[in-house]
Coordinates of C-alpha atoms and ligand atoms in Angstrom, one line a residue:
X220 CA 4.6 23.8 20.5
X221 CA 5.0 27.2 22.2
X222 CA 6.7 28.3 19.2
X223 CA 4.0 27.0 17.0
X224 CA 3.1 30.3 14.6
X225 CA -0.2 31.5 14.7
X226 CA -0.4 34.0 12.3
X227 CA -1.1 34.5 8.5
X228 CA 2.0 34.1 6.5
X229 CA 1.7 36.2 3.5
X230 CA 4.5 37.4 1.4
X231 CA 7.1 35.6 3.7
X232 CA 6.0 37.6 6.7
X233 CA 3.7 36.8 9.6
X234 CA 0.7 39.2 10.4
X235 CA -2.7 39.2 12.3
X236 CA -6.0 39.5 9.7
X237 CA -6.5 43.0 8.5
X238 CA -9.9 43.0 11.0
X239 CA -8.1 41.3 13.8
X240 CA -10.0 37.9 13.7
X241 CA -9.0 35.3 15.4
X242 CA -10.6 31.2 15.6
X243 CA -9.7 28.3 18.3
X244 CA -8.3 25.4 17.7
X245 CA -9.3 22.7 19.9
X246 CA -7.8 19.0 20.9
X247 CA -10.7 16.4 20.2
X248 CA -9.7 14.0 22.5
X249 CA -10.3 16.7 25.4
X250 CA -12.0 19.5 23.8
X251 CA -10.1 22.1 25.0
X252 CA -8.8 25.0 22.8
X253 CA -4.9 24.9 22.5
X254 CA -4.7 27.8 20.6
X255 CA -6.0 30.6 19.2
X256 CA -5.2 31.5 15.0
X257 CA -5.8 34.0 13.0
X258 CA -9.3 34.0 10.9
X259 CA -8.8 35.4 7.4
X260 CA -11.2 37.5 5.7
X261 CA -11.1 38.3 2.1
X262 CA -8.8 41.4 2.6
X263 CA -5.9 39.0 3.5
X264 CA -7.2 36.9 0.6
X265 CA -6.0 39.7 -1.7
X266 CA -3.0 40.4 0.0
X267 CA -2.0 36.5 0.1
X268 CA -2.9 37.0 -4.0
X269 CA -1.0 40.4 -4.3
X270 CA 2.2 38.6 -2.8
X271 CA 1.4 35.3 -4.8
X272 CA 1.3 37.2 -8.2
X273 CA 4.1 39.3 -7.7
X274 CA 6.5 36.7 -6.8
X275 CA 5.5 34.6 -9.5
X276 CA 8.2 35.7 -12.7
X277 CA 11.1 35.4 -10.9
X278 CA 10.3 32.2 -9.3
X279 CA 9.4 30.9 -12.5
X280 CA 12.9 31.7 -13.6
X281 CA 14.5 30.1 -10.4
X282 CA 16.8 27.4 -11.6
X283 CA 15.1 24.0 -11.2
X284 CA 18.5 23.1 -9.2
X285 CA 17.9 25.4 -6.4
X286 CA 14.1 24.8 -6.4
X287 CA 15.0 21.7 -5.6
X288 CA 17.4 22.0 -3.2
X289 CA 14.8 23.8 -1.2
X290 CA 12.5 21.0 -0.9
X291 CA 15.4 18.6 -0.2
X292 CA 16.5 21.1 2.9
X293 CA 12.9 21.1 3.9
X294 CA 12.4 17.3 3.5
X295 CA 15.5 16.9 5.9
X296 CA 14.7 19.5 8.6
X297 CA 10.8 18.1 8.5
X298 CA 12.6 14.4 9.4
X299 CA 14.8 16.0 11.7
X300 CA 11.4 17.5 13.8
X301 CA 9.2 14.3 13.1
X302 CA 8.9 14.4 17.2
X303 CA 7.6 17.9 17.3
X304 CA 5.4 17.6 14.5
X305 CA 3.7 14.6 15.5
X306 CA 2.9 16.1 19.0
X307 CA 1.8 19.2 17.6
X308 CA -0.4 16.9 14.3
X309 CA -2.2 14.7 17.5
X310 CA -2.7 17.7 19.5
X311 CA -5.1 19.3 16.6
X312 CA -6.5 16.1 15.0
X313 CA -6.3 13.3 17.5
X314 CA -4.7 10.3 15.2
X315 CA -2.6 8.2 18.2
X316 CA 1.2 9.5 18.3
X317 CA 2.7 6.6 16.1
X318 CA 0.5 7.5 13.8
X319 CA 1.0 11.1 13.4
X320 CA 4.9 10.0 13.1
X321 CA 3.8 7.5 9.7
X322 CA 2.6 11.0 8.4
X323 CA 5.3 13.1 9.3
X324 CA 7.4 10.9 7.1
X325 CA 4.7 10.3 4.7
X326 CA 4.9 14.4 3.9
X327 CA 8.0 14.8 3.7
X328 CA 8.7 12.3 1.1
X329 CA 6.7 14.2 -1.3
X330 CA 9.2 16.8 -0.7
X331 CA 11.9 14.4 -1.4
X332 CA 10.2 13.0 -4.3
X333 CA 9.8 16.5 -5.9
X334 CA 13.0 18.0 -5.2
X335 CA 14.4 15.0 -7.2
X336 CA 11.7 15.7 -10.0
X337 CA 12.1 19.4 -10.0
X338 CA 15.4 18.9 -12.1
X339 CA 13.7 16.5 -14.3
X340 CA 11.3 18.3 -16.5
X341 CA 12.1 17.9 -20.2
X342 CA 10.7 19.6 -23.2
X343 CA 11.0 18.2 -26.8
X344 CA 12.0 18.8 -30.2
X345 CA 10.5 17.3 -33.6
X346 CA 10.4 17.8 -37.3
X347 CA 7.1 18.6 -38.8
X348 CA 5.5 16.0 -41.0
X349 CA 6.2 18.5 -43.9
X350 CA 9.9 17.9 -43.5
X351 CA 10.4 22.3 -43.0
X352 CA 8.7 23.3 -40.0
X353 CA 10.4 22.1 -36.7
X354 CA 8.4 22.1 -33.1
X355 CA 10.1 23.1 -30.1
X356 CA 8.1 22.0 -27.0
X357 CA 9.0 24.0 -23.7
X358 CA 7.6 23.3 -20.5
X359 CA 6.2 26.5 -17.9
X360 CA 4.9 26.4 -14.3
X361 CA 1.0 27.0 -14.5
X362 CA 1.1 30.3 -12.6
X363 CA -0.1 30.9 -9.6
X364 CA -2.2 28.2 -8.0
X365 CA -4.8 28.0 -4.9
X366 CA -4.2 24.8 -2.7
X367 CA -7.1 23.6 -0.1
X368 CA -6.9 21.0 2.0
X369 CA -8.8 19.0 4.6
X370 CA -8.3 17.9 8.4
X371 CA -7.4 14.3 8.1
X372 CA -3.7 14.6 6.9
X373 CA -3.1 17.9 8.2
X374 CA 0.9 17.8 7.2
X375 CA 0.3 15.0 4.3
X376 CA -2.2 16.7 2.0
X377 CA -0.5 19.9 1.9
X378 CA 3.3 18.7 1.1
X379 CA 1.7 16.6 -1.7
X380 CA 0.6 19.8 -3.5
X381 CA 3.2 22.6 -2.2
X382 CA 6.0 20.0 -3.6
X383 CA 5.1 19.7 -7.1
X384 CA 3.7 23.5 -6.9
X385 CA 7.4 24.5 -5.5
X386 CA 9.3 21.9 -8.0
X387 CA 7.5 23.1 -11.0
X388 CA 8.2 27.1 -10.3
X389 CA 4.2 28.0 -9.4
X390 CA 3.7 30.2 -6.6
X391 CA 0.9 29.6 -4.3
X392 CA -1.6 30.4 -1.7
X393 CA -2.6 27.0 0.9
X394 CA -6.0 27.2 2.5
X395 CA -5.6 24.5 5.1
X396 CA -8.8 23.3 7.1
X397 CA -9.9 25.4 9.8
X398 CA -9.6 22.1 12.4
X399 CA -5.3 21.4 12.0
X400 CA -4.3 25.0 10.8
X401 CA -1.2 24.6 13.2
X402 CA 0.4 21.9 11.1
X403 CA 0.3 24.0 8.0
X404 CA 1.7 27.3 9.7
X405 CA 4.5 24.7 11.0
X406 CA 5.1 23.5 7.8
X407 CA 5.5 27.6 6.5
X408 CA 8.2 28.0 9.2
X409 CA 9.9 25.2 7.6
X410 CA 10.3 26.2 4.3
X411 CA 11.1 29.9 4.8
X412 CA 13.9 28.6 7.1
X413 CA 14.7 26.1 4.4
X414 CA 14.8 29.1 1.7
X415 CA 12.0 29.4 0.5
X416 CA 11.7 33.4 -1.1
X417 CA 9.0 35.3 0.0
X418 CA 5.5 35.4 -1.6
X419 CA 6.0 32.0 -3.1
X420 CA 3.9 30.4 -0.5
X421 CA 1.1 32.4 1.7
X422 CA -0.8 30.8 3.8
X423 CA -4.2 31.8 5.3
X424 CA -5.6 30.3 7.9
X425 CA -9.8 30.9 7.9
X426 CA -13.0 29.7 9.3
X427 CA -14.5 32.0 6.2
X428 CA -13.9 29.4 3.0
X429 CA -15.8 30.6 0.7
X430 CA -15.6 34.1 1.6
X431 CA -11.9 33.5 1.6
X432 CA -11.3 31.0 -1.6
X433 CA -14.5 32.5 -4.0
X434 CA -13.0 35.6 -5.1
X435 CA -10.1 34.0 -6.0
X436 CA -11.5 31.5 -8.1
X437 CA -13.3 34.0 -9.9
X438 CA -10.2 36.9 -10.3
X439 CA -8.7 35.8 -12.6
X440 CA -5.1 35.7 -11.4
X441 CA -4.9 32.3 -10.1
X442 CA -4.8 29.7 -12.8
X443 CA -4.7 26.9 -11.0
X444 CA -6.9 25.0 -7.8
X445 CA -5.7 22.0 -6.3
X446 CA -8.1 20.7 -3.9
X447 CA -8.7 18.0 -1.6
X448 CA -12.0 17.3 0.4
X449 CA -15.5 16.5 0.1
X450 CA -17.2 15.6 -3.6
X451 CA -20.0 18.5 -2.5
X452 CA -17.5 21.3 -1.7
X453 CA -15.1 20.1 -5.2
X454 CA -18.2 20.7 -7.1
X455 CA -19.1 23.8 -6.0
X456 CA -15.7 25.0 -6.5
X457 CA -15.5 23.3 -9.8
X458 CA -18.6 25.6 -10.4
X459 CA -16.3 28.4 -9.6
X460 CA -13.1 27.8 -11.3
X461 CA -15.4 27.9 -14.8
X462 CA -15.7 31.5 -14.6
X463 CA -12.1 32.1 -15.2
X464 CA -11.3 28.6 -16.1
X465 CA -8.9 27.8 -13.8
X466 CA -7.1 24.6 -14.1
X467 CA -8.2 22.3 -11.6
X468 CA -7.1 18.7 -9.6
X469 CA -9.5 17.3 -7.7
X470 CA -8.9 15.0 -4.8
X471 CA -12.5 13.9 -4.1
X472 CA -13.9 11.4 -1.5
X473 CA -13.9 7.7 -2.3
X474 CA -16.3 4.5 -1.1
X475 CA -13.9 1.8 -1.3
X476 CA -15.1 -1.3 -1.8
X477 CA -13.0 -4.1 -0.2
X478 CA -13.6 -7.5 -1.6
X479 CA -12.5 -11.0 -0.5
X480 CA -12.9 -13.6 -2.4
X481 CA -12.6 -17.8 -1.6
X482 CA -9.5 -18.4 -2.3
X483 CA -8.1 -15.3 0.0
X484 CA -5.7 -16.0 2.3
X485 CA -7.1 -14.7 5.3
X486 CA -4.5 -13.6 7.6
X487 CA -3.8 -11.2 4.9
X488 CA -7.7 -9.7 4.2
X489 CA -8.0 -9.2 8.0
X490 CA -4.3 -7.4 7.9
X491 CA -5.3 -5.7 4.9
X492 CA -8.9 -4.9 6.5
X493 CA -7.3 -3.7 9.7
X494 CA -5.0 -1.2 7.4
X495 CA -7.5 0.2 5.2
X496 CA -10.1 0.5 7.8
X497 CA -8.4 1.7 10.5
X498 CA -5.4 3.8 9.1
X499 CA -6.2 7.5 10.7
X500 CA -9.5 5.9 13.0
X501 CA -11.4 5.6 9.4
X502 CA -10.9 9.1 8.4
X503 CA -9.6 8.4 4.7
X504 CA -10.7 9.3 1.7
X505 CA -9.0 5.5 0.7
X506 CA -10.5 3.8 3.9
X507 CA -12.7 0.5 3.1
X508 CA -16.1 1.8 3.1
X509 CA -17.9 -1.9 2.1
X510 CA -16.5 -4.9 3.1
X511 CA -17.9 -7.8 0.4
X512 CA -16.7 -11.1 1.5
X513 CA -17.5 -14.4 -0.5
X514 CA -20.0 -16.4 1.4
X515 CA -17.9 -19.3 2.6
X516 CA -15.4 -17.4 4.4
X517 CA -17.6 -14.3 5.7
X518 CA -18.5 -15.8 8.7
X519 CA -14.9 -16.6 9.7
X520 CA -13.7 -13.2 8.3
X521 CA -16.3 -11.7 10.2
X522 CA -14.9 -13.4 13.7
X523 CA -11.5 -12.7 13.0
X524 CA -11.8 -9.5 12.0
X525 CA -14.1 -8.4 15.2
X526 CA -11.4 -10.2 17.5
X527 CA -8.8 -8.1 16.0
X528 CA -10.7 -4.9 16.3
X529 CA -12.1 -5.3 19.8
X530 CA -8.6 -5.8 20.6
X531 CA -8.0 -2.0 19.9
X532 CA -7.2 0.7 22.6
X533 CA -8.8 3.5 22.2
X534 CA -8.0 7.2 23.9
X535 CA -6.7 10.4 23.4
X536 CA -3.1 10.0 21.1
X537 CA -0.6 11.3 23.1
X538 CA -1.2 8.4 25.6
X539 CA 1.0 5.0 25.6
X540 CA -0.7 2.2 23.6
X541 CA -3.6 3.7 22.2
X542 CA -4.3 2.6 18.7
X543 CA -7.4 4.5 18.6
X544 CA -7.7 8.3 18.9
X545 CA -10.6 10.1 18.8
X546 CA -12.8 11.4 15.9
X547 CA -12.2 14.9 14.5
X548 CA -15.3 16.6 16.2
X549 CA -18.8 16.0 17.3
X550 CA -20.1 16.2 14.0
X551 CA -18.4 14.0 12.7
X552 CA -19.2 11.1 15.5
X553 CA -23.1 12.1 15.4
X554 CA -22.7 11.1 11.4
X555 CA -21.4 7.6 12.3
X556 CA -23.4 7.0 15.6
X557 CA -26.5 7.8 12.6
X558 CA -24.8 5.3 10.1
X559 CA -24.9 2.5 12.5
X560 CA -28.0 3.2 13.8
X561 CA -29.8 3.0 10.2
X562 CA -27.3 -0.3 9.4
X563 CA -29.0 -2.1 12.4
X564 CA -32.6 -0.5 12.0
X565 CA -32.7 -2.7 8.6
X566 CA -31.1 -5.9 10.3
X567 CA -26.9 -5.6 10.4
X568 CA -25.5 -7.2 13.6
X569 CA -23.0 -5.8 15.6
X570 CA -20.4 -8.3 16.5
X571 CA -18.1 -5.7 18.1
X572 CA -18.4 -1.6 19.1
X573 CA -21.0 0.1 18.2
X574 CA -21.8 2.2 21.6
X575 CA -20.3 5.9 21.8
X576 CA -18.4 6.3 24.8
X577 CA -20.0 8.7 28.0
X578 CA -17.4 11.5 28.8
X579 CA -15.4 14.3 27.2
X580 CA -13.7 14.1 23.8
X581 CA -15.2 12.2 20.1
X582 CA -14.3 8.6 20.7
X583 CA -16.1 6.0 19.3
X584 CA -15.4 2.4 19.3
X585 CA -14.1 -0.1 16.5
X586 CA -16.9 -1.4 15.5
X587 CA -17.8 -4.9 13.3
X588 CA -21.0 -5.1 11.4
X589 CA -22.4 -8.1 9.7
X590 CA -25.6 -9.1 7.4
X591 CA -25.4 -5.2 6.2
X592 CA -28.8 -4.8 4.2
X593 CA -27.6 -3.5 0.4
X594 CA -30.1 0.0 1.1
X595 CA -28.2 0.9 4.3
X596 CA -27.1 4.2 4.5
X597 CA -23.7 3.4 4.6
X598 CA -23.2 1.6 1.7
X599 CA -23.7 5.1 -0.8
X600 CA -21.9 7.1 2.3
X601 CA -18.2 7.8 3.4
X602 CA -17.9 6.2 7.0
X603 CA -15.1 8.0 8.2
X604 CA -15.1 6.4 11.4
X605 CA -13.9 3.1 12.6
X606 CA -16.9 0.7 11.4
X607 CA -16.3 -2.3 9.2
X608 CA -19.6 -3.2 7.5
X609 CA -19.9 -6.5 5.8
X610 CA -22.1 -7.7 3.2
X611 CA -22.0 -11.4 1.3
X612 CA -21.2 -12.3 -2.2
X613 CA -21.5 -15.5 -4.4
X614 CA -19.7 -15.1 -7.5
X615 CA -17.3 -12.7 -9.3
X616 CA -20.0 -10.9 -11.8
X617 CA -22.0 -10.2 -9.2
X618 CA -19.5 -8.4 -6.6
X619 CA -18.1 -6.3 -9.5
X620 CA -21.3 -5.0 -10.8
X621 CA -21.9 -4.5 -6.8
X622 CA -18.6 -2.7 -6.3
X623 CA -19.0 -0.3 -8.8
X624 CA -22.7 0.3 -8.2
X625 CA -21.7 4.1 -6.8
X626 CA -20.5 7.3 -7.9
X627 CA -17.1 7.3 -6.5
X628 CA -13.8 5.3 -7.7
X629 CA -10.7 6.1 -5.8
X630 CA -9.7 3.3 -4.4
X631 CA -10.7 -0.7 -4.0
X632 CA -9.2 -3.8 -2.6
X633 CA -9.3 -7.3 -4.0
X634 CA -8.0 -10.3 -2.0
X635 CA -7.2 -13.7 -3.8
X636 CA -4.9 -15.9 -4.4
X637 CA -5.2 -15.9 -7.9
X638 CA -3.2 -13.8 -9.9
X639 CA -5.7 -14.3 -12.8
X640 CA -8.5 -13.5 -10.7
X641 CA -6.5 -10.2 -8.9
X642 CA -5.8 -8.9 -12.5
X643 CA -9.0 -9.9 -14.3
X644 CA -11.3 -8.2 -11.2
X645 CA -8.8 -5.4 -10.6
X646 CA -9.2 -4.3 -14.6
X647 CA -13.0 -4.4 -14.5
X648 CA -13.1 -2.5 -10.8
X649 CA -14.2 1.6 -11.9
X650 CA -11.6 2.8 -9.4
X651 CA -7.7 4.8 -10.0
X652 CA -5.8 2.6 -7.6
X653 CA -6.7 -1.0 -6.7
X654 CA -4.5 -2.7 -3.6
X655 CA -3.8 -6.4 -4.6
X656 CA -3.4 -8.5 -1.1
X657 CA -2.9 -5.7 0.6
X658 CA -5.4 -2.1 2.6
X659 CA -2.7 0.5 1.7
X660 CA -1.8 2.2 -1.7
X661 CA -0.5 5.3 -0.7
X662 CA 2.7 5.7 -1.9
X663 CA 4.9 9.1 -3.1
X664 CA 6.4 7.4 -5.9
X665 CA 2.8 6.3 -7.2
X666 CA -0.2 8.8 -9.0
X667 CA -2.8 8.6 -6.0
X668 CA -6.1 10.1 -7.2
X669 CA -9.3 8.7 -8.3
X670 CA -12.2 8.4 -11.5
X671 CA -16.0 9.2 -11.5
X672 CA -16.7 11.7 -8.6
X673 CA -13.8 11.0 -6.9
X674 CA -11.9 13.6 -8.8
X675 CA -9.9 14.5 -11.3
X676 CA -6.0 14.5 -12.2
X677 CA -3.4 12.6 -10.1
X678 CA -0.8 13.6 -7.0
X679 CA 2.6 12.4 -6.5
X680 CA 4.3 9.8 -8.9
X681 CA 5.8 11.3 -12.1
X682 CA 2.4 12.7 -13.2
X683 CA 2.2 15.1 -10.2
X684 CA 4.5 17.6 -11.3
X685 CA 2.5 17.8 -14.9
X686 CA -0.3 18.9 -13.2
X687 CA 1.4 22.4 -12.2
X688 CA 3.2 23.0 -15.7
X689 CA 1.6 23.7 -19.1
X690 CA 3.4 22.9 -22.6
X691 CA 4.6 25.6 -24.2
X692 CA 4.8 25.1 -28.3
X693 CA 7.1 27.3 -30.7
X694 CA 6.9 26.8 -34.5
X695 CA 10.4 27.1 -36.1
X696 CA 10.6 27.1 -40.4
X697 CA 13.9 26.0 -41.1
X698 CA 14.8 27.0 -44.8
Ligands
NAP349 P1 -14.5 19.4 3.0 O1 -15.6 19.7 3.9 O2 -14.8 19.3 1.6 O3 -13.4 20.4 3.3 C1 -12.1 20.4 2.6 C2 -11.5 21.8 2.6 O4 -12.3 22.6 1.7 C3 -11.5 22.5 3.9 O5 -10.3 23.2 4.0 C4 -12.7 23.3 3.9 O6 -12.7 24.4 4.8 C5 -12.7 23.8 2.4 N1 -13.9 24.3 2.0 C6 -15.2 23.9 2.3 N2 -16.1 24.7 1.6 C7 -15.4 25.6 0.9 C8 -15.7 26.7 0.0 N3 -17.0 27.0 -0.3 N4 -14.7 27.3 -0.6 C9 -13.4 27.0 -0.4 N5 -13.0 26.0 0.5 C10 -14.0 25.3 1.1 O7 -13.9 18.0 3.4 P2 -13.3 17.5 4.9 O8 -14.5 17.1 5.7 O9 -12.4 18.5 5.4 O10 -12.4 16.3 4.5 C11 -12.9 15.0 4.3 C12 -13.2 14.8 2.8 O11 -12.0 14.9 2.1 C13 -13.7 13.4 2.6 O12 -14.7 13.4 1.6 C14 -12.4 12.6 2.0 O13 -12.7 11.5 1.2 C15 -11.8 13.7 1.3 N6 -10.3 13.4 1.1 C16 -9.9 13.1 -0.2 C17 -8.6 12.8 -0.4 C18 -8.1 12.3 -1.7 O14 -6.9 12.4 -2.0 N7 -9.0 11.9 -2.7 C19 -7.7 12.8 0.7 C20 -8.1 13.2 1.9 C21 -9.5 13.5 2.1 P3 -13.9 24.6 5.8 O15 -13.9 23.4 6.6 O16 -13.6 25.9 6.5 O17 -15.2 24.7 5.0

């Protein structure tokens, strides 16, 4: 970790910000700061942007074949350090060791996935319904594009956009989140060694977002924001992007409803529960959010369940058995300790958790809550912490209508035995990915992304490339 970069990389060089900034990173599990980065201002911004712009032509005229090849050399030398990257993903974030490993893999098969699709993007020809005119479609990488990402998948969320960016011929600039910059500067190390030419990523590291990302936005010379985080902060950038009107994908935040119905086989719900609850501690944009489980089997759901989740280790991720690592900072604890609090203020039980730990670092426990009244807080509110809050259903009308009583859709989860009932429910859920007997979707080879306020355009699958290319259309008269 020694090694780890620290520095902006802009133009396929490494350099300090133009005013000498720098911001600590700290390990949440101790608090202590384990290194220091540096804190871009909007000088660098340009800079990144300068580099970004002028690399763009000849990239775009890269052959797909060694675009891909690229990614593929990255994809193997990111497998090859899964160790080193995992110690260094925990160290930032927290998530327990094995799981940093799942993501380390996880990332770099978007690279794999893209370097195989980078050599797979067709055009088209047709003749004109007036039997003269022919149509020759062409396809071109967007331009230059502005990726931001968020904490919770520091390696994950930024190999899902810097692949199809990379495979499609766009240049870019990545804004990683101010909490885990070290995975992204890791992940720049990787692809210049992997051959990457210079300028075609930058990457700023900067505790000055907007300050940073705004006078991008609003330039002119980026035509493209990808974007993953909070609905609130996609908005506002959305807001942004009109000026020039930037292209945008928007991976937005979810409120997954998670529904079991009577003729569930329950080992598999309280599997699927533990997975898309307690993947990354509960810090997913896919994790369960409401748990609606039909009356008859709520209460042995609810025992189960609890068992399995007061059966959890929790403590810091580099340690031996722990499942359970800690939260990503104080913040983010104080907003679930408050959840809870207003769940049990308007009658929820806790059957398991519930009580933040006394000394250093932002644990809290796995926590079980049943009888949640429909007005508590958490029901129209992203968790993203390790609570499981369940509420009771009678029939099928009445948990749809329930589940999509929000403003989000990324993600839900129907359990049943019925393949009837799993397609009939998971048609009528308001939601771009439903998991069918099972709590994870996530897959490279699948479009992940979401409808309603959960965002807009898809990432990985064979769709994820299209969001970084645009068609281009030449009229030909044939006489
Ligand atoms: P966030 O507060 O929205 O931040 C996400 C990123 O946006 C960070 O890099 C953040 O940097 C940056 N940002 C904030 N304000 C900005 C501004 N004015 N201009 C430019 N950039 C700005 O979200 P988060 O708390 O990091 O992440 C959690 C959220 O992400 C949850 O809502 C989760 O559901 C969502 N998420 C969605 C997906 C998906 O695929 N749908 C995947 C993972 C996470 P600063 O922190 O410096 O402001």
């Amino acid at each position: 970790m020694t090694d780890t970069p620290t520095q902006l990389f802009i133009g396929g060089a490494w350099a300090d910000a133009a005013d000498g900034a720098t911001m600590p990173v700290d390990d949440p599990a101790t608090g202590e700061i384990i290194a220091h980065v540096a804190d871009a201002g909007a000088k660098d911004a340009q800079r990144a942007e300068e580099a970004a712009v002028q690399a763009q032509e000849e990239w775009a005229r890269t052959a797909p074949r060694v675009r891909s090849e690229i990614l593929r050399r990255a994809y193997e030398i990111i497998v090859e350090r899964t160790d080193e990257l995992a110690h260094l993903m925990t160290a930032e974030m927290g998530k327990p060791l094995a799981e940093a490993r799942g993501e380390v893999a996880y990332a770099a098969e978007f690279f794999r996935w893209f370097s195989e699709e980078a050599v797979r993007i067709d055009g088209g020809h047709g003749v004109l319904p007036d039997g003269r005119n022919r149509m020759l479609l062409s396809r071109r990488p967007v331009g230059p594009c502005l990726l931001i990402t968020p904490w919770n998948f520091p390696l994950a969320m930024g190999t899902r956009k810097i692949g199809p960016a990379i495979a499609a011929g766009c240049t870019m600039i990545l804004k990683p989140a101010p909490q885990t910059p070290l995975s992204s500067l890791a992940l720049a190390a990787i692809l210049k060694e992997a051959g990457l030419p210079d300028g075609v990523l930058n990457v700023v590291t900067t505790s000055r977002a907007g300050e940073v990302c705004e006078p991008l936005l609003r330039g002119g010379r980026i035509r493209k924001l990808s974007f993953t985080g909070s609905t609130n902060v996609g908005r506002l950038l959305l807001a942004q992007s009109a000026e020039a009107v930037v292209r945008t994908s928007m991976e937005l935040g979810g409120n997954a409803p998670f529904v079991v119905f009577e003729d569930a086989d329950l080992d598999k719900a309280v599997d699927g529960a533990m997975l898309a609850k307690m993947r990354n501690m509960g810090e997913a944009c896919t994790a369960a959010n409401r748990f609606f489980v039909h009356t008859s089997v709520a209460k042995e759901f609810g025992r189960r369940l609890a068992e399995r989740m007061g059966a959890l280790v929790v403590g810091p991720g580099t340690r031996d058995g722990v499942d359970v690592g800690p939260l990503i900072d104080r913040v983010g604890r104080a907003k679930v300790e408050e959840l809870v609090a207003d769940a049990v203020e308007r009658g929820a039980r806790v059957l398991v958790g519930g009580r933040t730990p006394e000394g250093p670092g932002c644990f809290y426990p796995p926590t079980v809550l049943t009888d949640v009244a429909s007005d508590s807080r958490l029901m129209d509110t992203e968790i993203f912490g390790p609570v499981a809050a369940i509420l009771t259903f009678d029939d099928e009308d009445e948990v749809i209508r329930r589940a999509n009583d929000t403003p989000w859709g990324l993600v839900g989860y129907v359990f049943t035995e019925g393949l009837d009932r799993a397609l009939r429910v998971s048609e009528r859920l308001e939601v771009g990915m439903v998991g069918v007997n099972t709590g994870l979707v996530s897959n490279p080879a699948a479009p992940f992304g979401g409808v309603k306020q959960s965002g807009l355009g898809r990432e990985g699958g064979r769709v994820g490339i299209e969001e970084f290319l645009e068609y281009q259309y030449l009229a030909v008269p044939v006489r």
